[in-house]
Short mmCIF file of C-alpha atoms and ligand atoms in Angstrom, two decimals:
data_model
loop_
_atom_site.label_atom_id
_atom_site.label_comp_id
_atom_site.label_asym_id
_atom_site.label_seq_id
_atom_site.Cartn_x
_atom_site.Cartn_y
_atom_site.Cartn_z
CA MET A 23 -0.10 -0.01 -0.01
CA SER A 24 1.09 3.40 -0.63
CA ASN A 25 0.88 6.66 1.58
CA PRO A 26 -2.78 7.57 0.53
CA THR A 27 -2.59 11.06 1.88
CA LYS A 28 0.92 11.57 -0.47
CA LYS A 29 1.68 14.19 1.81
CA ALA A 30 5.13 14.66 3.33
CA ILE A 31 5.21 14.05 6.94
CA ILE A 32 6.33 17.01 9.03
CA HIS A 33 8.60 15.38 11.11
CA ASP A 34 10.84 13.82 8.71
CA PHE A 35 12.09 17.42 8.64
CA THR A 36 15.03 19.05 10.63
CA LYS A 37 14.30 22.41 11.59
CA GLU A 38 16.70 23.91 9.18
CA GLU A 39 15.07 21.82 6.21
CA LEU A 40 11.85 23.52 7.25
CA GLY A 41 13.56 26.69 7.35
CA GLN A 42 13.98 26.49 3.34
CA MET A 43 10.82 25.01 2.62
CA VAL A 44 8.36 27.61 4.34
CA GLN A 45 8.75 31.36 4.21
CA PRO A 46 10.17 33.15 6.05
CA PRO A 47 12.33 30.98 7.30
CA PHE A 48 12.20 31.82 11.14
CA ARG A 49 8.35 30.00 10.76
CA ALA A 50 10.23 27.14 11.14
CA LYS A 51 11.26 27.51 14.82
CA GLN A 52 7.48 28.28 15.46
CA ILE A 53 6.10 25.27 13.59
CA TYR A 54 8.75 23.02 15.63
CA ASN A 55 7.38 24.51 18.70
CA TRP A 56 3.81 23.99 17.93
CA VAL A 57 4.77 20.67 17.20
CA TYR A 58 7.23 19.32 19.73
CA HIS A 59 6.38 21.74 22.66
CA LYS A 60 2.49 22.33 22.51
CA HIS A 61 1.51 18.96 20.63
CA VAL A 62 -1.26 20.62 18.39
CA ASP A 63 -3.08 18.02 16.28
CA MET A 64 -3.90 20.74 13.75
CA PHE A 65 -1.76 23.01 11.54
CA HIS A 66 -4.97 25.55 12.14
CA GLU A 67 -3.93 25.51 15.84
CA MET A 68 -0.83 27.18 15.14
CA ALA A 69 -1.97 30.51 16.07
CA ASN A 70 1.18 32.98 15.57
CA LEU A 71 1.28 31.94 11.94
CA PRO A 72 -0.37 33.74 9.37
CA LYS A 73 -4.17 31.81 7.99
CA SER A 74 -2.19 31.51 4.76
CA LEU A 75 0.81 29.73 5.91
CA ARG A 76 -1.29 27.49 8.10
CA ALA A 77 -3.34 26.47 5.03
CA GLU A 78 -0.14 25.68 2.83
CA LEU A 79 1.03 23.55 5.68
CA GLU A 80 -2.34 21.48 5.71
CA GLU A 81 -1.99 21.11 2.12
CA ARG A 82 1.72 19.96 1.77
CA PHE A 83 2.18 18.23 5.43
CA GLU A 84 0.97 15.06 7.21
CA LEU A 85 1.05 16.10 11.21
CA HIS A 86 -0.38 12.81 12.24
CA PRO A 87 1.13 10.12 10.66
CA LEU A 88 0.78 7.47 13.13
CA ARG A 89 -2.56 5.65 14.02
CA THR A 90 -2.66 3.89 17.29
CA VAL A 91 -3.83 0.30 16.50
CA SER A 92 -3.52 -1.19 20.26
CA ARG A 93 -1.93 -0.20 23.54
CA GLN A 94 -1.60 -2.32 26.37
CA GLU A 95 -0.99 -1.09 29.70
CA SER A 96 0.77 -3.25 32.56
CA ARG A 97 0.46 -3.10 36.08
CA ASP A 98 3.88 -1.44 36.75
CA GLY A 99 2.80 1.30 34.45
CA SER A 100 4.68 0.49 30.91
CA VAL A 101 2.91 0.81 27.85
CA LYS A 102 2.76 -1.42 25.10
CA TYR A 103 2.13 0.60 21.64
CA LEU A 104 1.07 -0.88 18.45
CA PHE A 105 1.30 1.76 15.57
CA ALA A 106 -0.02 1.88 12.07
CA LEU A 107 2.51 4.00 9.72
CA PRO A 108 0.89 5.76 6.84
CA ASP A 109 1.16 2.70 4.51
CA GLY A 110 -0.82 0.48 6.95
CA HIS A 111 2.25 -1.65 8.26
CA THR A 112 3.02 -1.96 11.99
CA VAL A 113 5.60 -1.45 14.47
CA GLU A 114 5.86 -1.11 18.27
CA ALA A 115 7.12 1.14 20.62
CA VAL A 116 7.14 0.70 24.37
CA LEU A 117 6.90 3.10 27.17
CA LEU A 118 8.97 2.01 30.42
CA LEU A 119 8.48 3.63 33.71
CA MET A 120 10.44 3.64 36.50
CA LYS A 121 10.31 5.49 39.50
CA GLU A 122 13.46 7.32 40.85
CA ALA A 123 14.13 8.22 44.32
CA GLN A 124 16.29 11.39 44.36
CA TYR A 125 17.32 13.79 47.76
CA HIS A 126 16.97 17.53 47.21
CA GLU A 127 18.74 20.39 48.28
CA ASP A 128 16.77 20.42 51.60
CA GLY A 129 17.07 17.21 52.19
CA THR A 130 13.78 15.63 51.56
CA LEU A 131 13.54 12.84 49.57
CA LYS A 132 11.40 13.09 46.21
CA HIS A 133 10.23 10.19 43.69
CA HIS A 134 10.44 11.08 40.01
CA ARG A 135 9.08 9.58 37.33
CA ARG A 136 11.65 8.33 34.97
CA TYR A 137 10.61 7.56 31.26
CA THR A 138 12.63 5.33 28.80
CA VAL A 139 10.83 4.82 25.22
CA CYS A 140 11.77 1.89 23.22
CA ILE A 141 11.51 2.67 19.67
CA SER A 142 11.26 0.67 15.86
CA SER A 143 13.52 1.75 13.39
CA GLN A 144 12.43 -0.84 10.67
CA VAL A 145 9.30 -2.87 9.55
CA GLY A 146 10.71 -6.34 10.46
CA CYS A 147 14.65 -7.02 10.14
CA LYS A 148 17.18 -8.49 7.70
CA VAL A 149 19.44 -9.53 10.24
CA GLY A 150 17.59 -12.87 11.13
CA CYS A 151 18.48 -13.70 14.45
CA ALA A 152 17.41 -17.67 15.45
CA PHE A 153 16.00 -16.35 18.90
CA CYS A 154 14.06 -13.11 17.86
CA LEU A 155 10.45 -12.86 16.79
CA THR A 156 11.06 -9.93 14.43
CA ALA A 157 13.08 -11.63 12.51
CA LYS A 158 10.55 -14.22 11.93
CA GLY A 159 8.47 -12.01 9.81
CA GLY A 160 11.51 -10.92 7.52
CA PHE A 161 12.16 -7.47 6.25
CA VAL A 162 9.28 -5.07 4.94
CA ARG A 163 10.72 -1.81 4.98
CA ASN A 164 13.07 0.86 6.40
CA LEU A 165 11.20 3.76 8.67
CA SER A 166 11.85 7.52 8.01
CA ALA A 167 13.31 9.89 10.44
CA GLY A 168 9.55 11.41 10.75
CA GLU A 169 8.04 7.64 11.23
CA ILE A 170 10.54 7.13 14.08
CA VAL A 171 10.34 10.45 15.54
CA ALA A 172 6.68 10.23 15.63
CA GLN A 173 6.53 7.13 17.74
CA VAL A 174 7.92 9.12 20.80
CA LEU A 175 5.60 12.10 20.11
CA GLU A 176 2.47 10.15 19.97
CA ILE A 177 3.45 8.62 23.50
CA TYR A 178 3.96 12.02 24.92
CA LYS A 179 0.54 13.20 23.63
CA ASP A 180 -1.01 10.17 24.88
CA ARG A 181 0.42 10.08 28.19
CA GLY A 182 0.28 14.18 28.65
CA ILE A 183 3.87 13.97 29.46
CA PRO A 184 5.00 17.42 29.40
CA SER A 185 7.82 18.57 26.44
CA ASN A 186 10.19 19.28 29.10
CA HIS A 187 10.11 15.72 30.83
CA ARG A 188 13.31 13.81 31.22
CA VAL A 189 13.02 11.11 28.72
CA ASN A 190 15.40 8.84 27.43
CA LEU A 191 15.21 6.82 24.12
CA VAL A 192 16.63 3.46 23.41
CA TYR A 193 16.39 2.01 19.76
CA MET A 194 15.74 -1.20 20.86
CA GLY A 195 12.29 -2.03 19.50
CA MET A 196 11.88 -3.61 15.97
CA GLY A 197 14.65 -3.53 13.54
CA GLU A 198 18.05 -3.04 13.02
CA PRO A 199 18.98 0.77 13.60
CA LEU A 200 22.48 0.61 11.89
CA ASP A 201 20.82 -0.87 8.84
CA ASN A 202 18.74 2.45 8.65
CA LEU A 203 21.49 4.60 9.73
CA ASP A 204 20.77 7.91 7.57
CA ASN A 205 17.41 8.12 8.68
CA VAL A 206 18.21 6.93 12.27
CA ALA A 207 20.70 9.65 12.59
CA LYS A 208 18.46 12.15 11.61
CA ALA A 209 15.93 11.32 14.24
CA VAL A 210 18.69 11.74 16.64
CA ARG A 211 19.15 15.12 15.42
CA ILE A 212 15.69 15.86 15.29
CA PHE A 213 14.93 14.76 18.78
CA ALA A 214 17.95 16.50 20.04
CA ASP A 215 16.68 20.12 18.57
CA MET A 216 16.60 22.40 21.17
CA ASP A 217 13.35 23.76 19.91
CA GLY A 218 12.17 20.72 19.42
CA MET A 219 12.23 18.04 21.94
CA SER A 220 15.64 18.53 23.49
CA ILE A 221 16.23 14.90 24.22
CA SER A 222 20.30 15.02 24.07
CA PRO A 223 22.04 12.78 22.10
CA ASN A 224 23.98 11.33 25.51
CA ARG A 225 20.48 10.25 26.56
CA GLN A 226 19.95 8.14 23.11
CA THR A 227 21.28 4.64 22.72
CA ILE A 228 21.52 3.00 19.89
CA SER A 229 21.47 -1.19 19.98
CA THR A 230 22.91 -2.83 17.43
CA SER A 231 23.27 -6.61 16.28
CA GLY A 232 26.80 -5.75 15.40
CA LEU A 233 27.47 -4.13 11.91
CA SER A 234 31.03 -3.48 12.41
CA ALA A 235 31.12 -1.21 9.16
CA LYS A 236 28.36 0.60 10.25
CA ILE A 237 29.59 0.98 14.12
CA GLU A 238 32.64 2.87 12.26
CA ARG A 239 30.60 5.12 10.23
CA LEU A 240 28.31 6.09 13.64
CA GLY A 241 31.32 7.08 15.34
CA LYS A 242 32.73 9.04 12.42
CA MET A 243 29.48 10.75 12.65
CA ASP A 244 29.88 12.08 16.53
CA LEU A 245 26.54 12.46 17.07
CA GLY A 246 26.85 11.69 20.70
CA VAL A 247 24.82 8.74 21.03
CA ASN A 248 25.33 5.86 23.43
CA LEU A 249 26.45 2.50 21.81
CA ALA A 250 24.66 -0.79 22.76
CA ILE A 251 25.98 -4.06 21.56
CA SER A 252 23.65 -7.12 21.13
CA LEU A 253 26.67 -9.76 21.99
CA HIS A 254 24.80 -12.58 23.26
CA ALA A 255 27.63 -15.14 22.59
CA VAL A 256 31.74 -15.06 23.28
CA ASP A 257 32.70 -17.21 20.41
CA ASP A 258 32.07 -17.16 16.64
CA ALA A 259 30.64 -20.73 16.04
CA LEU A 260 28.03 -20.03 18.77
CA ARG A 261 27.48 -16.46 17.91
CA GLU A 262 27.04 -17.47 14.13
CA ARG A 263 24.25 -20.08 15.30
CA LEU A 264 22.16 -17.45 17.13
CA MET A 265 23.13 -14.45 14.87
CA PRO A 266 24.04 -15.34 11.15
CA ILE A 267 25.27 -11.66 10.71
CA ASN A 268 28.15 -12.83 12.50
CA LYS A 269 29.34 -14.31 9.36
CA ALA A 270 29.97 -11.10 8.05
CA TYR A 271 31.13 -9.54 11.21
CA ASN A 272 32.68 -11.47 13.57
CA ILE A 273 33.28 -10.81 17.13
CA ALA A 274 36.91 -9.56 16.76
CA SER A 275 35.78 -6.85 14.29
CA ILE A 276 32.96 -5.52 16.63
CA MET A 277 35.40 -5.24 19.64
CA GLU A 278 37.59 -3.33 17.17
CA ALA A 279 34.69 -0.87 15.92
CA VAL A 280 33.80 -0.56 19.55
CA ARG A 281 37.31 0.34 20.62
CA ASN A 282 37.46 3.40 18.02
CA PHE A 283 34.00 4.50 19.03
CA PRO A 284 33.89 7.72 20.86
CA VAL A 285 32.25 7.60 23.84
CA ASN A 286 31.32 10.03 26.13
CA GLN A 287 33.65 10.70 29.19
CA ARG A 288 30.85 9.57 31.85
CA LYS A 289 29.63 6.91 29.61
CA LYS A 290 30.17 3.23 28.75
CA VAL A 291 29.43 0.79 25.90
CA LEU A 292 26.33 -1.39 26.83
CA PHE A 293 26.97 -4.99 26.01
CA GLU A 294 23.70 -6.84 26.11
CA TYR A 295 23.76 -10.59 26.96
CA LEU A 296 20.74 -12.64 25.83
CA VAL A 297 21.14 -15.54 28.39
CA ILE A 298 19.55 -18.84 26.84
CA LYS A 299 19.47 -22.02 29.24
CA ASP A 300 22.45 -24.23 28.29
CA VAL A 301 23.12 -22.17 25.34
CA ASN A 302 25.31 -19.38 26.79
CA ASP A 303 24.41 -19.42 30.55
CA ASP A 304 27.84 -21.10 31.96
CA LEU A 305 30.65 -19.67 33.65
CA ASP A 306 33.13 -20.69 30.98
CA SER A 307 31.24 -17.93 28.70
CA ALA A 308 31.46 -15.42 31.41
CA ARG A 309 35.27 -16.02 32.02
CA LYS A 310 35.25 -15.49 27.95
CA LEU A 311 33.24 -12.59 28.12
CA VAL A 312 35.55 -11.12 30.68
CA LYS A 313 38.78 -11.39 28.49
CA LEU A 314 36.63 -9.99 25.56
CA LEU A 315 35.91 -6.56 27.40
CA ASN A 316 39.02 -6.30 28.48
CA GLY A 317 40.34 -2.56 28.15
CA ILE A 318 36.66 -1.49 27.27
CA LYS A 319 34.72 0.91 29.34
CA ALA A 320 31.83 -1.46 29.28
CA LYS A 321 28.66 -2.59 31.15
CA VAL A 322 26.85 -5.65 30.60
CA ASN A 323 23.22 -6.42 31.02
CA LEU A 324 22.20 -10.01 31.20
CA ILE A 325 18.48 -10.43 29.62
CA TYR A 326 16.45 -13.22 30.32
CA PHE A 327 15.65 -14.98 26.74
CA ASN A 328 11.79 -14.26 26.74
CA PRO A 329 10.29 -17.45 25.31
CA TYR A 330 7.32 -17.58 22.80
CA PRO A 331 5.56 -20.52 20.73
CA GLY A 332 7.61 -22.69 18.29
CA THR A 333 10.86 -21.77 19.83
CA GLU A 334 13.71 -23.77 20.61
CA PHE A 335 15.46 -21.93 23.19
CA ARG A 336 14.47 -21.41 26.87
CA ARG A 337 14.59 -18.97 29.64
CA PRO A 338 17.49 -19.80 32.01
CA GLU A 339 17.28 -20.60 35.72
CA PRO A 340 17.56 -17.31 37.97
CA GLU A 341 20.52 -19.02 39.88
CA ALA A 342 22.60 -19.11 36.59
CA MET A 343 21.54 -15.51 35.64
CA ARG A 344 23.21 -14.69 39.30
CA ARG A 345 26.14 -16.94 38.90
CA PHE A 346 26.68 -15.31 35.79
CA GLN A 347 26.12 -11.70 37.06
CA GLU A 348 28.46 -12.67 40.46
CA TYR A 349 31.31 -13.58 38.22
CA LEU A 350 31.22 -10.66 36.22
CA LEU A 351 31.24 -8.48 39.44
CA GLY A 352 34.00 -9.88 41.02
CA LYS A 353 36.04 -9.20 38.12
CA GLY A 354 34.83 -5.79 38.17
CA ILE A 355 32.64 -5.39 35.32
CA LEU A 356 29.88 -3.72 35.92
CA CYS A 357 26.64 -6.11 35.39
CA THR A 358 22.91 -5.83 35.83
CA ILE A 359 20.01 -8.50 35.62
CA ARG A 360 17.05 -6.48 34.35
CA GLU A 361 13.80 -8.27 35.67
CA SER A 362 11.45 -8.10 33.07
CA LYS A 363 8.81 -5.08 33.42
CA GLY A 364 5.49 -4.91 31.99
CA LEU A 365 5.56 -8.73 31.96
CA ASP A 366 2.01 -8.74 32.26
CA ILE A 367 1.77 -7.08 28.69
CA SER A 368 1.05 -9.73 26.35
CA ALA A 369 3.87 -10.22 24.08
CA ALA A 370 3.64 -10.47 20.63
CA CYS A 371 7.07 -9.27 20.18
CA GLY A 372 9.79 -11.49 21.65
CA GLN A 373 11.99 -8.38 22.29
CA LEU A 374 10.61 -5.21 23.67
CA ARG A 375 9.09 -6.98 27.03
CA GLU A 376 12.81 -7.52 28.07
CA GLN A 377 14.19 -4.58 27.07
CA GLN A 378 14.81 -1.43 29.78
CA LEU A 379 16.15 1.22 31.39
CA GLN A 380 19.46 -0.65 31.22
CA ALA A 381 21.08 1.27 28.23
CA SER A 382 19.78 5.13 28.88
CA GLU A 383 20.73 4.69 32.80
CA GLY A 384 23.40 2.06 32.51
CA ALA A 385 25.38 3.30 29.93
CA SER A 386 25.70 6.49 32.17
CA ARG A 387 27.17 4.43 35.44
N1 SAH B 407 18.30 -5.05 16.09
C1 SAH B 407 19.10 -4.15 17.18
C2 SAH B 407 17.85 -3.72 18.17
C3 SAH B 407 16.62 -4.19 18.55
S1 SAH B 407 16.68 -5.63 19.24
C4 SAH B 407 20.03 -5.30 18.20
O1 SAH B 407 19.60 -6.60 17.95
O2 SAH B 407 20.74 -4.91 18.81
C5 SAH B 407 16.63 -5.43 20.81
C6 SAH B 407 17.44 -6.39 21.66
O3 SAH B 407 16.42 -7.50 22.32
C7 SAH B 407 18.49 -7.31 21.15
O4 SAH B 407 19.55 -6.99 22.45
C8 SAH B 407 17.53 -8.16 21.14
O5 SAH B 407 18.98 -9.45 21.30
C9 SAH B 407 16.71 -8.66 22.33
N2 SAH B 407 15.71 -9.89 21.92
C10 SAH B 407 15.53 -10.45 20.68
N3 SAH B 407 14.35 -10.97 20.63
C11 SAH B 407 14.75 -11.46 22.32
C12 SAH B 407 13.87 -12.55 23.50
N4 SAH B 407 13.26 -13.64 22.52
N5 SAH B 407 13.90 -12.50 24.49
C13 SAH B 407 14.59 -11.26 24.82
N6 SAH B 407 15.47 -10.61 24.51
C14 SAH B 407 15.58 -10.40 22.90
FE1 SF4 B 408 16.98 -7.73 13.83
FE2 SF4 B 408 17.66 -7.11 16.64
FE3 SF4 B 408 15.88 -9.03 16.12
FE4 SF4 B 408 18.24 -9.67 15.38
S1 SF4 B 408 17.76 -9.20 17.55
S2 SF4 B 408 16.69 -10.16 14.19
S3 SF4 B 408 19.18 -7.70 14.79
S4 SF4 B 408 15.82 -7.10 15.60
#
């Protein structure tokens, strides 16, 4: 299906690009303010724009590209969304909620809501990991920058999140972000615009299955984003079985790309390690992992494999998780086990459920 409206999605454009599309250019800043701060639903509401410009925008641009197909709220406050794109394909995004205790200057303890939004970058995925539900449907298409940006905006609107609220973004939904690097990089910049959502790149984490060449390219772009590597295995034979992409980019090439990646002073590279029972949950793997990470400012997040009907893999025992974690901690490597939030949200997607705040918060510790 093609885009029935044929209009350009307004969120596809940086402020500078919009400035070249409307007259006079300073209107772009005002439009950004209406779209990303005031969260208006119609161009007609953009009160400080001349009527003629509002009409022109209405004619040329789509302001509401996503339709919420379903929304499932978990008891812990996390919400999983299924969005339909203009051409009818669907993608998922998840709002993760955590209460954070913080001491104020006057010594009082306050609880803040802390949000992380997990967003999709593609419809489907080409990478074809054996454990991943997204892979089963094959690859359909890349999302445009605006389709990525609009996921977050829809969630802000739905939950009434004020535009100045501190939100972290993780590109851990459907798709391989580095396989859609140009659009993802553009989305990073649009999110970061100070006249827009002001989500600084250091609160955005790109998770990749390890496309080494693209990691190098992302590094050279110097966007200031955090990097998460979905490692999952410490030797090439097993990794090839789990992630066929490892034939093209083996573990050594990934580690080399990580070493070259510009990491923010106060941050670490996050290594995600999906733990699968009797596959990679042994201490020998933990030992090899420690060796691999030698000399890298790394943090490890152990993820429980999330089973789904038809999969050959099994969820690991909590005891195995703890043993693995303790081994890493004993070697001085920061390592968290992320308990599932939103477990009571029914999970069509094998991965979104288990993905947590770890990247955005964890990478900064
Ligand atoms: N394609 C990117 C980003 C999206 S996948 C990547 O692979 O990094 C996000 C995370 O979900 C990855 O770490 C992936 O390994 C994990 N994941 C996939 N299937 C899973 C499952 N069944 N249970 C738990 N995590 C899963
Ligand atoms: Fe694609 Fe990531 Fe799933 Fe692998 S884990 S198939 S890279 S979405």
